[in-house]
């Protein structure tokens, strides 16, 4: 058993903002006594009942590119244990986002090879018997914060034993060192206030992967 504070992190490998936040949380892990536990959620599941309300480009992304990667991730978890998710997510995110390879089959197969997972997992690309587990994992995360947000979702134990959960934070570039720790401390302080709902400012640029 670890004495570190567990931090549950739900991600979809397709989401660049979740990727940025995940790199920040790993920086926090170096300077705060936490241990990240990874879980899969799905933008495709989140939006499947409202595709007709989305811009065409985003709708096409969800319909044609979002399902395959999360099916592979949930299959890896079910067949090889949750402990493989962190390294697999890093391999996927590095290729999809940092190296701009996109979320296609070749990218995902290469990521599996990077972390020593079998290529046979690619058999789950078009369909998987683990879809109930995928949906359950997604529901567990999204139920903590509500349907109006997306990925990532983070949950930590609160002072009273109840989990504090929140979406984000959305941050770019991902801070490092003590800057990462200050953002972590501030995020927990804000999220732990009863009745806190939202803090937001206008985003002026896309995710910056240059320091990853």
Short mmCIF file of C-alpha atoms in Angstrom, two decimals:
data_model
loop_
_atom_site.label_atom_id
_atom_site.label_comp_id
_atom_site.label_asym_id
_atom_site.label_seq_id
_atom_site.Cartn_x
_atom_site.Cartn_y
_atom_site.Cartn_z
CA UNK A 1 0.00 0.00 0.00
CA UNK A 2 1.28 3.47 -0.89
CA UNK A 3 1.17 6.32 1.62
CA UNK A 4 0.86 8.79 -1.23
CA UNK A 5 -2.41 10.58 -1.95
CA UNK A 6 -4.19 8.87 -4.85
CA UNK A 7 -5.11 11.12 -7.76
CA UNK A 8 -7.57 9.58 -10.23
CA UNK A 9 -7.22 10.95 -13.75
CA UNK A 10 -9.69 10.20 -16.57
CA UNK A 11 -8.44 10.80 -20.12
CA UNK A 12 -9.26 10.29 -23.76
CA UNK A 13 -6.01 9.94 -25.75
CA UNK A 14 -7.54 12.02 -28.55
CA UNK A 15 -7.87 15.19 -26.45
CA UNK A 16 -4.90 17.61 -26.63
CA UNK A 17 -6.02 19.48 -23.52
CA UNK A 18 -6.18 16.31 -21.44
CA UNK A 19 -2.69 15.53 -22.70
CA UNK A 20 -1.38 18.88 -21.49
CA UNK A 21 -3.05 18.45 -18.11
CA UNK A 22 -1.67 14.94 -17.76
CA UNK A 23 1.88 16.18 -18.30
CA UNK A 24 1.31 18.80 -15.62
CA UNK A 25 0.00 16.19 -13.15
CA UNK A 26 3.12 14.08 -13.75
CA UNK A 27 5.20 17.14 -12.92
CA UNK A 28 3.18 17.55 -9.72
CA UNK A 29 3.89 13.91 -8.88
CA UNK A 30 7.59 14.83 -8.67
CA UNK A 31 7.11 17.59 -6.09
CA UNK A 32 3.97 16.62 -4.15
CA UNK A 33 3.21 13.36 -2.34
CA UNK A 34 0.68 12.07 -4.87
CA UNK A 35 0.26 8.98 -7.02
CA UNK A 36 -1.64 9.21 -10.30
CA UNK A 37 -4.09 6.44 -11.17
CA UNK A 38 -5.18 6.47 -14.80
CA UNK A 39 -8.66 5.75 -16.15
CA UNK A 40 -10.14 5.91 -19.64
CA UNK A 41 -13.08 8.06 -20.63
CA UNK A 42 -14.41 8.76 -24.11
CA UNK A 43 -15.30 11.90 -25.99
CA UNK A 44 -17.19 9.68 -28.44
CA UNK A 45 -19.38 8.32 -25.64
CA UNK A 46 -19.79 11.79 -24.13
CA UNK A 47 -21.08 13.25 -27.40
CA UNK A 48 -22.85 10.30 -29.03
CA UNK A 49 -26.33 11.64 -28.26
CA UNK A 50 -25.63 15.18 -29.48
CA UNK A 51 -23.63 14.71 -32.67
CA UNK A 52 -26.19 16.68 -34.66
CA UNK A 53 -25.46 19.71 -32.46
CA UNK A 54 -21.71 19.71 -33.14
CA UNK A 55 -19.70 21.39 -35.91
CA UNK A 56 -19.20 19.08 -38.88
CA UNK A 57 -15.43 18.83 -38.44
CA UNK A 58 -15.70 17.81 -34.78
CA UNK A 59 -18.56 15.43 -35.52
CA UNK A 60 -16.45 13.71 -38.18
CA UNK A 61 -13.53 13.43 -35.75
CA UNK A 62 -15.68 11.73 -33.14
CA UNK A 63 -17.35 9.37 -35.59
CA UNK A 64 -14.25 8.27 -37.50
CA UNK A 65 -11.23 8.67 -35.18
CA UNK A 66 -12.30 8.70 -31.54
CA UNK A 67 -13.51 5.14 -31.00
CA UNK A 68 -10.50 3.10 -32.07
CA UNK A 69 -7.91 4.47 -29.62
CA UNK A 70 -10.15 4.23 -26.54
CA UNK A 71 -11.14 0.68 -27.46
CA UNK A 72 -7.46 -0.26 -27.55
CA UNK A 73 -6.79 1.47 -24.22
CA UNK A 74 -9.66 -0.24 -22.41
CA UNK A 75 -8.66 -3.60 -23.90
CA UNK A 76 -5.09 -3.07 -22.67
CA UNK A 77 -6.39 -2.30 -19.21
CA UNK A 78 -8.71 -5.31 -19.11
CA UNK A 79 -6.15 -7.78 -20.44
CA UNK A 80 -2.93 -6.45 -18.90
CA UNK A 81 -3.97 -4.48 -15.83
CA UNK A 82 -4.52 -0.83 -14.99
CA UNK A 83 -0.80 -0.40 -14.33
CA UNK A 84 -0.10 -0.33 -18.09
CA UNK A 85 -2.29 2.73 -18.71
CA UNK A 86 0.19 5.42 -17.67
CA UNK A 87 2.96 4.29 -19.99
CA UNK A 88 0.53 3.54 -22.81
CA UNK A 89 -1.07 6.98 -22.51
CA UNK A 90 2.38 8.60 -22.60
CA UNK A 91 3.29 6.65 -25.72
CA UNK A 92 0.00 7.48 -27.42
CA UNK A 93 0.04 11.15 -26.46
CA UNK A 94 3.64 11.62 -27.52
CA UNK A 95 2.89 10.23 -30.97
CA UNK A 96 -0.58 11.75 -31.44
CA UNK A 97 0.11 15.22 -30.07
CA UNK A 98 3.83 15.96 -29.74
CA UNK A 99 4.84 14.24 -32.96
CA UNK A 100 1.58 15.10 -34.75
CA UNK A 101 1.09 11.57 -36.06
CA UNK A 102 -2.66 11.64 -35.50
CA UNK A 103 -4.79 8.94 -33.84
CA UNK A 104 -4.81 6.40 -36.68
CA UNK A 105 -4.16 2.67 -36.58
CA UNK A 106 -0.45 2.91 -37.39
CA UNK A 107 0.11 5.40 -34.58
CA UNK A 108 -1.71 3.31 -32.00
CA UNK A 109 0.02 0.10 -33.10
CA UNK A 110 3.39 1.84 -32.81
CA UNK A 111 2.50 3.07 -29.31
CA UNK A 112 1.65 -0.47 -28.24
CA UNK A 113 5.05 -1.60 -29.49
CA UNK A 114 6.73 1.29 -27.66
CA UNK A 115 5.51 -0.04 -24.31
CA UNK A 116 5.83 -3.75 -25.03
CA UNK A 117 2.12 -4.53 -25.36
CA UNK A 118 1.03 -7.12 -27.93
CA UNK A 119 -0.05 -6.07 -31.41
CA UNK A 120 -3.02 -8.40 -31.00
CA UNK A 121 -4.74 -5.63 -29.02
CA UNK A 122 -5.36 -3.92 -32.37
CA UNK A 123 -8.06 -6.52 -32.96
CA UNK A 124 -10.26 -4.34 -30.73
CA UNK A 125 -10.05 -1.31 -33.06
CA UNK A 126 -13.43 -1.65 -34.79
CA UNK A 127 -15.28 -3.35 -31.94
CA UNK A 128 -14.45 -4.69 -28.50
CA UNK A 129 -16.22 -6.94 -26.00
CA UNK A 130 -14.97 -4.47 -23.38
CA UNK A 131 -17.35 -1.70 -24.44
CA UNK A 132 -19.37 -2.11 -21.20
CA UNK A 133 -16.16 -1.59 -19.23
CA UNK A 134 -15.31 1.45 -21.37
CA UNK A 135 -18.71 2.98 -20.74
CA UNK A 136 -18.53 2.17 -17.02
CA UNK A 137 -15.12 3.81 -16.70
CA UNK A 138 -16.35 6.86 -18.60
CA UNK A 139 -19.48 7.07 -16.45
CA UNK A 140 -17.50 6.82 -13.23
CA UNK A 141 -15.44 9.84 -14.20
CA UNK A 142 -18.09 12.02 -15.81
CA UNK A 143 -20.62 11.41 -13.03
CA UNK A 144 -18.22 13.15 -10.66
CA UNK A 145 -18.33 16.44 -12.59
CA UNK A 146 -21.45 16.42 -14.78
CA UNK A 147 -22.25 16.00 -18.45
CA UNK A 148 -21.48 19.62 -19.38
CA UNK A 149 -17.71 19.12 -19.27
CA UNK A 150 -15.29 16.72 -20.91
CA UNK A 151 -11.81 15.32 -20.47
CA UNK A 152 -9.76 15.38 -18.32
CA UNK A 153 -11.47 14.69 -15.03
CA UNK A 154 -9.40 14.62 -11.84
CA UNK A 155 -10.56 13.32 -8.44
CA UNK A 156 -8.70 13.48 -5.12
CA UNK A 157 -9.66 12.65 -1.53
CA UNK A 158 -11.06 15.61 0.36
CA UNK A 159 -10.46 16.47 4.01
CA UNK A 160 -13.74 14.79 5.00
CA UNK A 161 -13.02 11.63 3.04
CA UNK A 162 -15.32 12.53 0.16
CA UNK A 163 -13.70 12.93 -3.24
CA UNK A 164 -13.11 16.35 -4.70
CA UNK A 165 -13.50 16.12 -8.47
CA UNK A 166 -13.09 18.69 -11.23
CA UNK A 167 -12.64 19.12 -14.96
CA UNK A 168 -9.23 20.38 -16.05
CA UNK A 169 -7.47 22.58 -15.39
CA UNK A 170 -6.92 23.50 -19.02
CA UNK A 171 -3.39 24.90 -19.14
CA UNK A 172 -0.78 25.51 -21.83
CA UNK A 173 2.12 25.12 -21.75
CA UNK A 174 2.18 22.53 -18.99
CA UNK A 175 3.97 24.10 -15.99
CA UNK A 176 6.90 22.34 -14.40
CA UNK A 177 8.61 22.21 -11.02
CA UNK A 178 7.38 24.58 -8.36
CA UNK A 179 5.10 26.34 -10.83
CA UNK A 180 3.34 23.02 -11.34
CA UNK A 181 3.07 22.58 -7.58
CA UNK A 182 1.61 26.07 -7.07
CA UNK A 183 -1.07 25.42 -9.67
CA UNK A 184 -1.87 22.10 -8.02
CA UNK A 185 -2.18 23.64 -4.58
CA UNK A 186 -4.36 26.44 -5.91
CA UNK A 187 -6.58 24.10 -7.90
CA UNK A 188 -7.22 21.93 -4.86
CA UNK A 189 -7.91 25.00 -2.72
CA UNK A 190 -10.50 26.31 -5.17
CA UNK A 191 -12.09 22.92 -5.87
CA UNK A 192 -12.47 22.16 -2.15
CA UNK A 193 -14.65 25.23 -1.47
CA UNK A 194 -18.28 24.10 -1.05
CA UNK A 195 -20.44 25.54 -3.78
CA UNK A 196 -17.56 26.45 -6.07
CA UNK A 197 -18.68 26.15 -9.69
CA UNK A 198 -16.38 27.69 -12.28
CA UNK A 199 -13.41 29.94 -12.93
CA UNK A 200 -12.53 30.74 -16.52
CA UNK A 201 -10.82 33.17 -18.85
CA UNK A 202 -10.62 33.50 -22.61
CA UNK A 203 -8.27 31.08 -24.34
CA UNK A 204 -6.15 32.86 -26.94
CA UNK A 205 -4.11 29.99 -28.37
CA UNK A 206 -4.07 26.24 -28.80
CA UNK A 207 -2.05 23.76 -26.78
CA UNK A 208 1.72 24.35 -26.73
CA UNK A 209 3.64 21.08 -26.92
CA UNK A 210 7.05 22.72 -27.35
CA UNK A 211 8.24 22.11 -23.79
CA UNK A 212 7.10 18.48 -23.56
#
